[in-house]
Short mmCIF file of C-alpha atoms in Angstrom, two decimals:
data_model
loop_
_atom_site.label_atom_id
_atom_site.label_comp_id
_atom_site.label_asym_id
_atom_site.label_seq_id
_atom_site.Cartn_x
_atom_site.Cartn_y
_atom_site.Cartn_z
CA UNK A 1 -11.64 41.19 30.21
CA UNK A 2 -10.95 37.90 29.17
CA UNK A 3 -13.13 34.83 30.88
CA UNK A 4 -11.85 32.18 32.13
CA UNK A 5 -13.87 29.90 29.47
CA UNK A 6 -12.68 31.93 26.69
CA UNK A 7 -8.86 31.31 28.15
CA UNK A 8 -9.66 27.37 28.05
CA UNK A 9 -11.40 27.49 24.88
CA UNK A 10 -7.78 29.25 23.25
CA UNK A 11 -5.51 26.90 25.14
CA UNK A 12 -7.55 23.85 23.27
CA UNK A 13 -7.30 25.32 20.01
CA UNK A 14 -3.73 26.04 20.47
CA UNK A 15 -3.63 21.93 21.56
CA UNK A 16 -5.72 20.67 18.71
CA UNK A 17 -3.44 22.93 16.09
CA UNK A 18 0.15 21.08 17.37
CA UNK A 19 -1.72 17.81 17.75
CA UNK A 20 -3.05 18.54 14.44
CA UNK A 21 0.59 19.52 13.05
CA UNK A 22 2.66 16.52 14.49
CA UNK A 23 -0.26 14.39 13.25
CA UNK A 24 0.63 15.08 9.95
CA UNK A 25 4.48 15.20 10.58
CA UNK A 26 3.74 11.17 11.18
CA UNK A 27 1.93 11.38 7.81
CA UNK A 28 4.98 12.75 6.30
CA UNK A 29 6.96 10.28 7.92
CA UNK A 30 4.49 7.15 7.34
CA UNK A 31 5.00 9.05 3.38
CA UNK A 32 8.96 8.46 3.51
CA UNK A 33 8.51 5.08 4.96
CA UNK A 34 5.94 3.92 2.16
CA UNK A 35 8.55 5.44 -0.28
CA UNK A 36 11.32 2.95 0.85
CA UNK A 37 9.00 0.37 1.08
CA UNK A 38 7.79 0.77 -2.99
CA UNK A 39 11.41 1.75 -3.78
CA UNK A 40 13.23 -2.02 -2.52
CA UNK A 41 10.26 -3.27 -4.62
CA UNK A 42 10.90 -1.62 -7.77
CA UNK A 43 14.88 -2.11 -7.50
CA UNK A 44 14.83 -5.12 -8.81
CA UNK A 45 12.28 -4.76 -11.74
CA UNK A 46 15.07 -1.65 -12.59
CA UNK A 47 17.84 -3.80 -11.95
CA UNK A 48 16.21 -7.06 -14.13
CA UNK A 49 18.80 -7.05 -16.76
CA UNK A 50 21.87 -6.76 -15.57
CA UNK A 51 20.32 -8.88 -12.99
CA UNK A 52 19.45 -11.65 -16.19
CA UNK A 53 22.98 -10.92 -17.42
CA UNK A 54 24.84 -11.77 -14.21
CA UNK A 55 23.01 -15.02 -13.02
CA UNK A 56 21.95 -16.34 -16.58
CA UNK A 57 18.12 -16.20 -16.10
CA UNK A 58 15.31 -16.79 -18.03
CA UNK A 59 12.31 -14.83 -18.81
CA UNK A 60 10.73 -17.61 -16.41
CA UNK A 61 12.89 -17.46 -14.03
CA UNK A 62 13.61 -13.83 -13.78
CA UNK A 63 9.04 -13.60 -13.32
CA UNK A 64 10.04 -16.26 -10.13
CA UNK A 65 11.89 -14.11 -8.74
CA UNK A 66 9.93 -11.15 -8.78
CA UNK A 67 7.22 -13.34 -7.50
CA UNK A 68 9.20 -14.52 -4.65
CA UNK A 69 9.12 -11.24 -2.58
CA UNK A 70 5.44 -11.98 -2.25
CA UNK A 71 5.48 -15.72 -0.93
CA UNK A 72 5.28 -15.36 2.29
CA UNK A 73 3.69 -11.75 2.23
CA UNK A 74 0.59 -12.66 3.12
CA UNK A 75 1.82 -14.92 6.23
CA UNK A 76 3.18 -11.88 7.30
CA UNK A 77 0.36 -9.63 6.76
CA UNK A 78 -1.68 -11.59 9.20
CA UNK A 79 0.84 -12.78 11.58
CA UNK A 80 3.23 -9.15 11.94
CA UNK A 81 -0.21 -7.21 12.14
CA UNK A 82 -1.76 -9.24 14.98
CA UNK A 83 1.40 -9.04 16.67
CA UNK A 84 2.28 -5.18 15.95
CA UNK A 85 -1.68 -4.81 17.99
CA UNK A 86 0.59 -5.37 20.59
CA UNK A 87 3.08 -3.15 20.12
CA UNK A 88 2.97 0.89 19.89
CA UNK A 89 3.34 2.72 16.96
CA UNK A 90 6.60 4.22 17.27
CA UNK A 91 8.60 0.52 17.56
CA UNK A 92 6.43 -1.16 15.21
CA UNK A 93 7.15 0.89 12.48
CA UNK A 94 11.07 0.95 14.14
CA UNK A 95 11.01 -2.75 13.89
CA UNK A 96 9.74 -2.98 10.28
CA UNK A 97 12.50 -1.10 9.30
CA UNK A 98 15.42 -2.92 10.84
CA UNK A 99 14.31 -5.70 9.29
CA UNK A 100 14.07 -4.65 6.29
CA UNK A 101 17.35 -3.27 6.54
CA UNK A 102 18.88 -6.44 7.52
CA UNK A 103 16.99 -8.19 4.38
CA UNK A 104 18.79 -5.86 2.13
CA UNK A 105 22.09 -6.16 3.26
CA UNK A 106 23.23 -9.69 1.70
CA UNK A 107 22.65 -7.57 -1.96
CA UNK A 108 24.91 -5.07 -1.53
CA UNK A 109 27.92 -7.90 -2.58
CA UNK A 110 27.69 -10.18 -5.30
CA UNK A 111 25.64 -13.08 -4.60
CA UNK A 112 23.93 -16.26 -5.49
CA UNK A 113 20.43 -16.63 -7.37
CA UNK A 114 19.37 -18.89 -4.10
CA UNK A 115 20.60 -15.67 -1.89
CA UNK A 116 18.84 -13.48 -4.08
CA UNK A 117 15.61 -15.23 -3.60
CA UNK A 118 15.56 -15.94 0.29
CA UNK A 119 16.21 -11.89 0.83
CA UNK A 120 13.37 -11.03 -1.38
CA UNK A 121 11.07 -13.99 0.51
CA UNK A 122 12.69 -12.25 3.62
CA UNK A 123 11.56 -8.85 2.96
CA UNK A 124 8.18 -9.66 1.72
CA UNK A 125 7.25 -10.95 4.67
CA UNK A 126 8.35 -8.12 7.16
CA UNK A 127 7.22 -5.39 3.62
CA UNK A 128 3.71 -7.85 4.88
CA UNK A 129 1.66 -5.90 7.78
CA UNK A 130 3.58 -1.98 6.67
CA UNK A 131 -0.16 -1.20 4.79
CA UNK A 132 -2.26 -2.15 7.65
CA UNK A 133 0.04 -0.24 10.00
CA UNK A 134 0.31 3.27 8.38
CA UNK A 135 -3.18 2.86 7.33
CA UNK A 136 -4.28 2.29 11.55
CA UNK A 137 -2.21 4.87 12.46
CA UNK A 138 -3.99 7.24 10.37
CA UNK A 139 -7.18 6.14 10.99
CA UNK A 140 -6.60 6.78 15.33
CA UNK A 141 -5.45 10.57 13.96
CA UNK A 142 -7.84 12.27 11.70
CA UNK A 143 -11.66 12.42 11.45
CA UNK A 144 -13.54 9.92 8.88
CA UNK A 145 -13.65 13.08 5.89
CA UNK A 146 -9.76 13.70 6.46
CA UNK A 147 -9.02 10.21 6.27
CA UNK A 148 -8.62 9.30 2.88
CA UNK A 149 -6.63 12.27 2.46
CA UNK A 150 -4.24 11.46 5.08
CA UNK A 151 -3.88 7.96 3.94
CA UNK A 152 -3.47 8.84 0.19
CA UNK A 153 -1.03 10.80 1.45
CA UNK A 154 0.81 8.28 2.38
CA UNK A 155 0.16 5.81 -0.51
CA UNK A 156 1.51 8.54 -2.26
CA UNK A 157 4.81 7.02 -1.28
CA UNK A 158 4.05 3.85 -3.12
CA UNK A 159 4.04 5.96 -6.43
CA UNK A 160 6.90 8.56 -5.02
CA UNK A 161 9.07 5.88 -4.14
CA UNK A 162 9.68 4.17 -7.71
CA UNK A 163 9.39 7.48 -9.49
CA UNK A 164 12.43 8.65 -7.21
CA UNK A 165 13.56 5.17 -7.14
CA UNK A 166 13.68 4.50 -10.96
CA UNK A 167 16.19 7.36 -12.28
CA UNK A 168 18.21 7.18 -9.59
CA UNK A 169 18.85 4.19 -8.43
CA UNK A 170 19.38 3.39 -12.86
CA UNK A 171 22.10 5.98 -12.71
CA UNK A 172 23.75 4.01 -9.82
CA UNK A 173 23.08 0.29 -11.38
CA UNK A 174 24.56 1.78 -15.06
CA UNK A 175 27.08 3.36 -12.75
CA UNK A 176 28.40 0.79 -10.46
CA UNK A 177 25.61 -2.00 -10.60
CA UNK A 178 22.77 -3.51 -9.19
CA UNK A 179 24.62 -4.46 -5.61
CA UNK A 180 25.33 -0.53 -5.24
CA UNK A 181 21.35 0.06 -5.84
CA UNK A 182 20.66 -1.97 -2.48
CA UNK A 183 23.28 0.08 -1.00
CA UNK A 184 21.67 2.93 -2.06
CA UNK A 185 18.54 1.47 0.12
CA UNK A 186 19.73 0.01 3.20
CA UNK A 187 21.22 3.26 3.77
CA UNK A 188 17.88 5.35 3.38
CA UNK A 189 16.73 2.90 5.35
CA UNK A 190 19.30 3.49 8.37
CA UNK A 191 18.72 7.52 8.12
CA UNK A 192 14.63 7.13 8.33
CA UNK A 193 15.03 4.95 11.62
CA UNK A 194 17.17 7.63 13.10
CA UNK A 195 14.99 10.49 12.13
CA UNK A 196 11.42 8.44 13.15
CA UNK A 197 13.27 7.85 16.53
CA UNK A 198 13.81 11.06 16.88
CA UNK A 199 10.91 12.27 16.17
CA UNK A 200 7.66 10.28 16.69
CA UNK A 201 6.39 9.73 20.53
CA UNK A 202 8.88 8.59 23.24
CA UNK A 203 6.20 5.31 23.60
CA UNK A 204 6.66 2.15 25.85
CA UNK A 205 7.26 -1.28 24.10
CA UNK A 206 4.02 -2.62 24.97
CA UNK A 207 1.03 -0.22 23.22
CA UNK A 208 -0.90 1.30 25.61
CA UNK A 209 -5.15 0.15 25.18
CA UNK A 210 -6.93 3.07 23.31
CA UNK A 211 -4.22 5.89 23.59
CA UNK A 212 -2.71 7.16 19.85
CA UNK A 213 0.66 8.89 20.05
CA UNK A 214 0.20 11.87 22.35
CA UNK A 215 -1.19 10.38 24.88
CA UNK A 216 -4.88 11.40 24.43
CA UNK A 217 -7.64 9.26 24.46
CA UNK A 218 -8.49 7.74 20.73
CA UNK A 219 -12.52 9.05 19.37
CA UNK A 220 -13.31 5.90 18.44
CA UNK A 221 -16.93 6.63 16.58
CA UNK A 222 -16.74 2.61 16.03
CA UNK A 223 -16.25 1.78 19.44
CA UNK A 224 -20.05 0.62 20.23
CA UNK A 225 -19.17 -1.98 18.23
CA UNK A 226 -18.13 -5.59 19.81
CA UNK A 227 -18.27 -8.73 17.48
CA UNK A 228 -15.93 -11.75 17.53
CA UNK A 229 -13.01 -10.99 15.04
CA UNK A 230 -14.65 -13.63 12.36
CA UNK A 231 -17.53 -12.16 12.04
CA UNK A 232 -16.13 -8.96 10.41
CA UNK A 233 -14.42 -11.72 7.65
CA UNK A 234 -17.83 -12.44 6.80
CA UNK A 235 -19.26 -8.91 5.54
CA UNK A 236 -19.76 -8.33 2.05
CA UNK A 237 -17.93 -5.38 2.53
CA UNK A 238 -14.85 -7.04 3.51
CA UNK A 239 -15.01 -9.09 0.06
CA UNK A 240 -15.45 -5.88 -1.72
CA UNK A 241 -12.30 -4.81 -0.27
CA UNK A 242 -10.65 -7.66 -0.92
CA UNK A 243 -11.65 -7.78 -4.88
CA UNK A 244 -10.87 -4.08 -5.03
CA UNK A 245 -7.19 -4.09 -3.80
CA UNK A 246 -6.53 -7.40 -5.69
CA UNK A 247 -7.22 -5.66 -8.72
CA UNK A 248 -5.04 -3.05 -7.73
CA UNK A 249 -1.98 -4.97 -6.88
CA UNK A 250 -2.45 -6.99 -9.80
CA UNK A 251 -1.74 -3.66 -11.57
CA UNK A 252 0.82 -2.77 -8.83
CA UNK A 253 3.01 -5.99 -8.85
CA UNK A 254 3.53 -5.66 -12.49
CA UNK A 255 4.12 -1.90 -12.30
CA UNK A 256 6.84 -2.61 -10.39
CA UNK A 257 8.00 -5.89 -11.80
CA UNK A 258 7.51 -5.59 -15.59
CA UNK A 259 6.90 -2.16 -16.54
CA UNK A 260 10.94 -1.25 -17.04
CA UNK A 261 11.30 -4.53 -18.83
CA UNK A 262 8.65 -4.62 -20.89
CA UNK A 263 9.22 -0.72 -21.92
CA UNK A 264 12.95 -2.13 -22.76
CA UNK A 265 12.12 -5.63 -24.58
CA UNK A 266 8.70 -5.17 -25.63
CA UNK A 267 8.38 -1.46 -26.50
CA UNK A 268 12.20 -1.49 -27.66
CA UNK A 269 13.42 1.84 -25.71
CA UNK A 270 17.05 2.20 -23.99
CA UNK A 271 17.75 1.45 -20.35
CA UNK A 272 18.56 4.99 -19.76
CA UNK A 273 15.64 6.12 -21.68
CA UNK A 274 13.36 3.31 -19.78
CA UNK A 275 14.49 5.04 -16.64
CA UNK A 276 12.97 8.09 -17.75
CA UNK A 277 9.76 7.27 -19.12
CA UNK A 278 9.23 4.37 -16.17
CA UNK A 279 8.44 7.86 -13.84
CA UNK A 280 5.83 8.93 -15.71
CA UNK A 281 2.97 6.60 -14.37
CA UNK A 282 4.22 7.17 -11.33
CA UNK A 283 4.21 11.14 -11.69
CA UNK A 284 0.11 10.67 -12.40
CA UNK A 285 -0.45 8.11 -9.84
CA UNK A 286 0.58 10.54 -7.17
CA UNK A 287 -1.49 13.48 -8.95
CA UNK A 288 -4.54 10.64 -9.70
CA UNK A 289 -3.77 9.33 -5.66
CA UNK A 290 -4.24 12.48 -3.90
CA UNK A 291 -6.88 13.87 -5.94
CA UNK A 292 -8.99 10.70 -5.43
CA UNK A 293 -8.48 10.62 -1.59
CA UNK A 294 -9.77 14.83 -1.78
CA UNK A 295 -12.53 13.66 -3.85
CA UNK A 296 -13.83 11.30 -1.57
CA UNK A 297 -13.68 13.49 0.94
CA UNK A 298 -15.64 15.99 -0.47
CA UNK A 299 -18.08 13.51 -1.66
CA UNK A 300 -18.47 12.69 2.07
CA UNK A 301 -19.09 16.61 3.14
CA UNK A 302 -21.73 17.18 0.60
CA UNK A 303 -23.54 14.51 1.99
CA UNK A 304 -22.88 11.52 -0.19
CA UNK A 305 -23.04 7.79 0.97
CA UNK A 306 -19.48 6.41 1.93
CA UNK A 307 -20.68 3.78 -0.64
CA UNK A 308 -20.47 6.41 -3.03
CA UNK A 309 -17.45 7.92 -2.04
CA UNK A 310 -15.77 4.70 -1.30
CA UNK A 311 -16.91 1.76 -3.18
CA UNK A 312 -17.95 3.57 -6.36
CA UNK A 313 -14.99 5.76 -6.66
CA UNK A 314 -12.45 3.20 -6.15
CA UNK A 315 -14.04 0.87 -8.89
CA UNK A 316 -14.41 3.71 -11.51
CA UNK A 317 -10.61 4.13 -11.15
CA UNK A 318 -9.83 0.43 -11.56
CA UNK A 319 -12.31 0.04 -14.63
CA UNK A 320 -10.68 3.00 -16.09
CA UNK A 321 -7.12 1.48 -15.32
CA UNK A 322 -8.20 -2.11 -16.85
CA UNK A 323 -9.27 -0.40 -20.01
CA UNK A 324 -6.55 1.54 -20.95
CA UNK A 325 -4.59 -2.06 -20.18
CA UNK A 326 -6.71 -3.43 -22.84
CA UNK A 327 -6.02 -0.77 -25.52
CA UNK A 328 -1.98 -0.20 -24.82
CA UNK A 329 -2.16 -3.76 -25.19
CA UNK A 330 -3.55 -3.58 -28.95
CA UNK A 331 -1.77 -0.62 -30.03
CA UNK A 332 2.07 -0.29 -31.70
CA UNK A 333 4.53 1.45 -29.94
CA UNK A 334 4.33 5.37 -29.88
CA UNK A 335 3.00 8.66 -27.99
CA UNK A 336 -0.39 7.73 -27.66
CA UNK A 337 0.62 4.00 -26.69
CA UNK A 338 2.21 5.53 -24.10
CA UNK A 339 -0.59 7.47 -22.83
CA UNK A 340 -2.62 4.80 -22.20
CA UNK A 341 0.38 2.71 -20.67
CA UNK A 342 0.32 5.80 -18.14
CA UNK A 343 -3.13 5.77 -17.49
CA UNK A 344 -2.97 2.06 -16.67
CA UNK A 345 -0.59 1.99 -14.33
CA UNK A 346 -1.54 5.28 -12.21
CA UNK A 347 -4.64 4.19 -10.62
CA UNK A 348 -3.28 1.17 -8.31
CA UNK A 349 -2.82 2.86 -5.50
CA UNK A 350 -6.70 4.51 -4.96
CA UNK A 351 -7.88 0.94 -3.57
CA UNK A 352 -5.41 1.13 -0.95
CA UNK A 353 -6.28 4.86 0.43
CA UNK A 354 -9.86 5.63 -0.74
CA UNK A 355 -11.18 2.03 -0.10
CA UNK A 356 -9.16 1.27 3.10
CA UNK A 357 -10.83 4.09 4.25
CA UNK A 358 -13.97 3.17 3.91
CA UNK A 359 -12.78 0.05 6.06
CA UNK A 360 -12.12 2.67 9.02
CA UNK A 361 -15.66 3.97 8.63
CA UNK A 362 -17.09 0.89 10.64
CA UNK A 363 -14.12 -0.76 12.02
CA UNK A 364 -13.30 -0.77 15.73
CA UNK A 365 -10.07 0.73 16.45
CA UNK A 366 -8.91 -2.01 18.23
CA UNK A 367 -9.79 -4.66 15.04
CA UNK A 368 -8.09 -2.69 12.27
CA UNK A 369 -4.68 -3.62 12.40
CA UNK A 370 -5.66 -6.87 12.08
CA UNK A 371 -8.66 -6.95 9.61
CA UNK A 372 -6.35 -4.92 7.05
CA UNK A 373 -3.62 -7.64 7.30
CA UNK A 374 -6.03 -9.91 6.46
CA UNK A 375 -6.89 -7.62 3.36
CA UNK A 376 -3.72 -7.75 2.66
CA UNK A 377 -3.06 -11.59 2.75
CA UNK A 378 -5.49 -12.07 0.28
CA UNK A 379 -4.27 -9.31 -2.30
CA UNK A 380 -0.94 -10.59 -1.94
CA UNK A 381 -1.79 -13.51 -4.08
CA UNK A 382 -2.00 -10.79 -7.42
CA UNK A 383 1.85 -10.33 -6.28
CA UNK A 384 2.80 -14.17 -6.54
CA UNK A 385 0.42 -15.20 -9.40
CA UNK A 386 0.67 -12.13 -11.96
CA UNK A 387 4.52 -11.51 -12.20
CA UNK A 388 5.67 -15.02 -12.84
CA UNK A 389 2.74 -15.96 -14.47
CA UNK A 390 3.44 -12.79 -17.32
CA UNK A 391 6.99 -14.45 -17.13
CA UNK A 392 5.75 -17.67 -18.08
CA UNK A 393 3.98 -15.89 -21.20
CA UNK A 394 6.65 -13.47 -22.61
CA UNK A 395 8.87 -16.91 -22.16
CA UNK A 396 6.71 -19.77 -24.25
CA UNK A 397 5.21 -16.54 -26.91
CA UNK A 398 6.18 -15.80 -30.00
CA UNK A 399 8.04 -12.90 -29.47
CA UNK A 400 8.40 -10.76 -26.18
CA UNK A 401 6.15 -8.06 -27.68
CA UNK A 402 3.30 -10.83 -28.27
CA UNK A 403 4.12 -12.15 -24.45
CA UNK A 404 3.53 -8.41 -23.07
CA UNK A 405 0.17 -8.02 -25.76
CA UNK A 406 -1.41 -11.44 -24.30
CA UNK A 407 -0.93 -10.90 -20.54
CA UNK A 408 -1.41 -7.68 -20.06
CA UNK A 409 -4.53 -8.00 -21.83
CA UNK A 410 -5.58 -10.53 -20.02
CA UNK A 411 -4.67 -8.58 -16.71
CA UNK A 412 -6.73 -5.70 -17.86
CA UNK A 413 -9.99 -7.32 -18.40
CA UNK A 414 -9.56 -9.27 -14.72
CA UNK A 415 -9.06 -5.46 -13.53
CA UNK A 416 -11.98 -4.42 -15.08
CA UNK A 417 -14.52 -7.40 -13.47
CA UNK A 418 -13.07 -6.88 -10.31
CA UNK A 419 -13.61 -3.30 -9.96
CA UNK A 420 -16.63 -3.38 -10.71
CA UNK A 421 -17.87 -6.07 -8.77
CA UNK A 422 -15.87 -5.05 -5.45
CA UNK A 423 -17.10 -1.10 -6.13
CA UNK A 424 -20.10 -2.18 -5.47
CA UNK A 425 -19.78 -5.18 -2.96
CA UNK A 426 -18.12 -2.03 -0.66
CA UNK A 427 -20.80 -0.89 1.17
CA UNK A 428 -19.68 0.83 4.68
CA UNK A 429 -22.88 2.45 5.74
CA UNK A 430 -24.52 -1.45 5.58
CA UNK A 431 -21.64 -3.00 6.75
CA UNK A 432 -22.12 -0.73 10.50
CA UNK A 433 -25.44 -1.43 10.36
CA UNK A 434 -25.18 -5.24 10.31
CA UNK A 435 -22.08 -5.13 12.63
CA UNK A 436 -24.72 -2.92 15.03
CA UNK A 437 -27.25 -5.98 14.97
CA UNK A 438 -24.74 -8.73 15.67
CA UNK A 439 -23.45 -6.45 18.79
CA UNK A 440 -27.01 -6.18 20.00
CA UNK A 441 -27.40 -9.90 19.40
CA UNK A 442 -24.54 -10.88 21.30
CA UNK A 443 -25.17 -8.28 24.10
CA UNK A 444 -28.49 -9.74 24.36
CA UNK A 445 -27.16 -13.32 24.74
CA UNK A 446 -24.71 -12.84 27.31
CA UNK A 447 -27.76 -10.75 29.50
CA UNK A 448 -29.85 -13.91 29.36
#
């Protein structure tokens, strides 16, 4: 005979396994929406000469304009994310996308240089807080040792999204031209939004407080935790984050900016055969991404500190991506060139999974949204400073080969300090601790 606790204890294992499944069908999801969100970026480092050719830019100005998608980025970051802590989920993410759509749209025509800029300002600023949302979203669905999975998961999309992005959408510009390529986007764009409203949670406007998707109450093993927003600003962990992911989008603003014209006028291959080789780094990153986020989870089960499997982990991939900067940057064109160039751009994308979940590991659920925009505000800055900046360089060298040597040089040995120094700055085990003592503090102030 079957008990009535038995009967329960099946029904909630039959829950948890379909909460568990259309948890990760919003990873998959979050995954495609990450994947148009790297893909816009790359389209016009794929598109940048016939782009040059059409308008009549510089090296300078052409570095500018890459640069421009990330002026008001951070702006965005902050101001989108404390606003989407408003919002649920499903219509955040719904909203991101129609305005990206609608940032798009003006390049599917011929247009001016001025036009060309004021979209890409556009989207970077609504592209701004999409990190710090799929990152809280996964955080209110899986437990801290599934975490970095789930979110490198994700981030895989950064690294899926050019490498699907880069032969593609080079067929269509060689094919038609760059103005089809956006095309090409907006309309992705327009088929996600149906699908996601379809099928993520039929959610009010307004989020509702502590409730994730389905309904059910958010675990929130955090949620002791009460300290005025500021105060989390001021942790050395958060300054370990912030040093980590600038050294990854230093790496990631160029990938995505430079890397197809530097392969064409520094390393001297053809556009179609720069569309080619432009998906390998991005084949490994996804391979390096996932296997980074397992790793840290299993660094977590055997019992390691999340400093360990957070802070060091994340630097030893930066220092490893700096260094191979350094020697592609010595070395003459050829195979094992090329392996390094690989190795230097495939490791971006661990300090936005691995270390943003170390973030999550003693961050309030109601404070995350917000603290990762802020994150992302200040990372942002790689994406103004490095692309035009490496413009400036290839423009006033030499030669364009001696342009790409210099900066990218210089890029990997910035990589390299920063890793190291934000690896260890991340410390989430002390970072709990001290946000423990200021909640005590402040509980015992307001009981006087």
């Amino acid at each position: 005979m079957v008990t009535t606790q038995s009967r329960e204890r099946d029904i909630g294992q039959r829950s948890k396994g379909a909460v568990d499944r259309r948890a990760w069908g919003i990873v998959l999801f979050l995954f495609l929406f990450f994947t148009l969100n790297f893909a816009d970026k790359a389209a016009v480092g794929l598109a940048s000469k016939p782009i040059r050719d059409e308008l009549g830019l510089t090296a300078g100005q052409y570095g500018l304009l890459s640069s421009a998608f990330f002026w008001l980025f951070a702006i965005g970051a902050v101001t989108l994310s404390a606003a989407l802590r408003k919002i649920s989920y499903t219509w955040g993410a719904a909203l991101l996308m129609v305005t990206w759509i609608v940032s798009m749209a003006p390049l599917t025509i011929p247009t001016s240089f001025g036009v060309l800029i004021a979209c890409r300002i556009a989207l970077g600023f609504f592209e701004g807080p999409a990190h710090a949302l799929c990152q809280s979203i996964v955080a209110d669905r899986f437990a801290p040792d599934k975490r970095a999975t789930a979110g490198a998961v994700v981030n895989a999309g950064s690294s899926v999204g050019p490498l699907i992005a880069a032969p593609t959408l080079t067929w269509v510009i060689l094919t038609w031209s760059w103005h089809a390529a956006f095309a090409v986007l907006v309309v992705s764009g327009v088929v996600w939004l149906i699908g996601w409203l379809w099928y993520s949670d039929r959610l009010p406007f307004r989020r509702p407080e502590s409730a994730i998707g389905d309904g059910t109450k958010v675990d929130d093993p955090n949620g002791d935790i009460v300290v005025p927003f500021h105060r989390l600003l001021m942790l050395r962990s958060f300054w370990g984050l912030v040093l980590l992911s600038f050294a990854g989008y230093l790496i990631s603003s160029l990938k995505v900016s430079w890397l197809p014209a530097y392969m064409n006028e520094g390393l001297g291959y053809s556009a179609s055969t720069v569309g080619t080789l432009v998906t390998i780094p991005y084949v490994v990153a996804v391979v390096v991404l996932l296997s980074a986020g397992m790793l840290s989870g299993r660094l977590l089960r055997a019992g390691r500190s999340s400093r360990v499997a957070r802070g060091y982990l994340t630097g030893a991939f930066l220092l490893f991506g700096g260094l191979s900067m350094i020697v592609f940057s010595q070395l003459e064109p050829g195979p094992v060139q090329l392996v390094f160039v690989v190795c230097a751009f495939a490791v971006n994308s661990v300090a936005f999974s691995v270390a943003f979940a170390g973030a999550s590991d003693f961050l309030p659920a109601h404070q995350r949204v917000a603290f990762f925009g802020c994150i992302i505000a200040a990372y942002s800055v790689a994406g103004i400073v490095a692309p035009y900046a490496l413009g400036l360089i290839v423009e006033r060298a030499a030669s364009a080969a001696a342009g790409y040597s210099t900066g990218f040089m210089f890029v990997g040995a910035v990589v390299c300090v920063l890793g190291i120094v934000g690896g260890v700055m991340l410390n989430p085990e002390r970072a709990r601790a001290q946000l423990e003592r200021m909640t005590a503090e402040y509980a015992s102030r307001e009981g006087r």
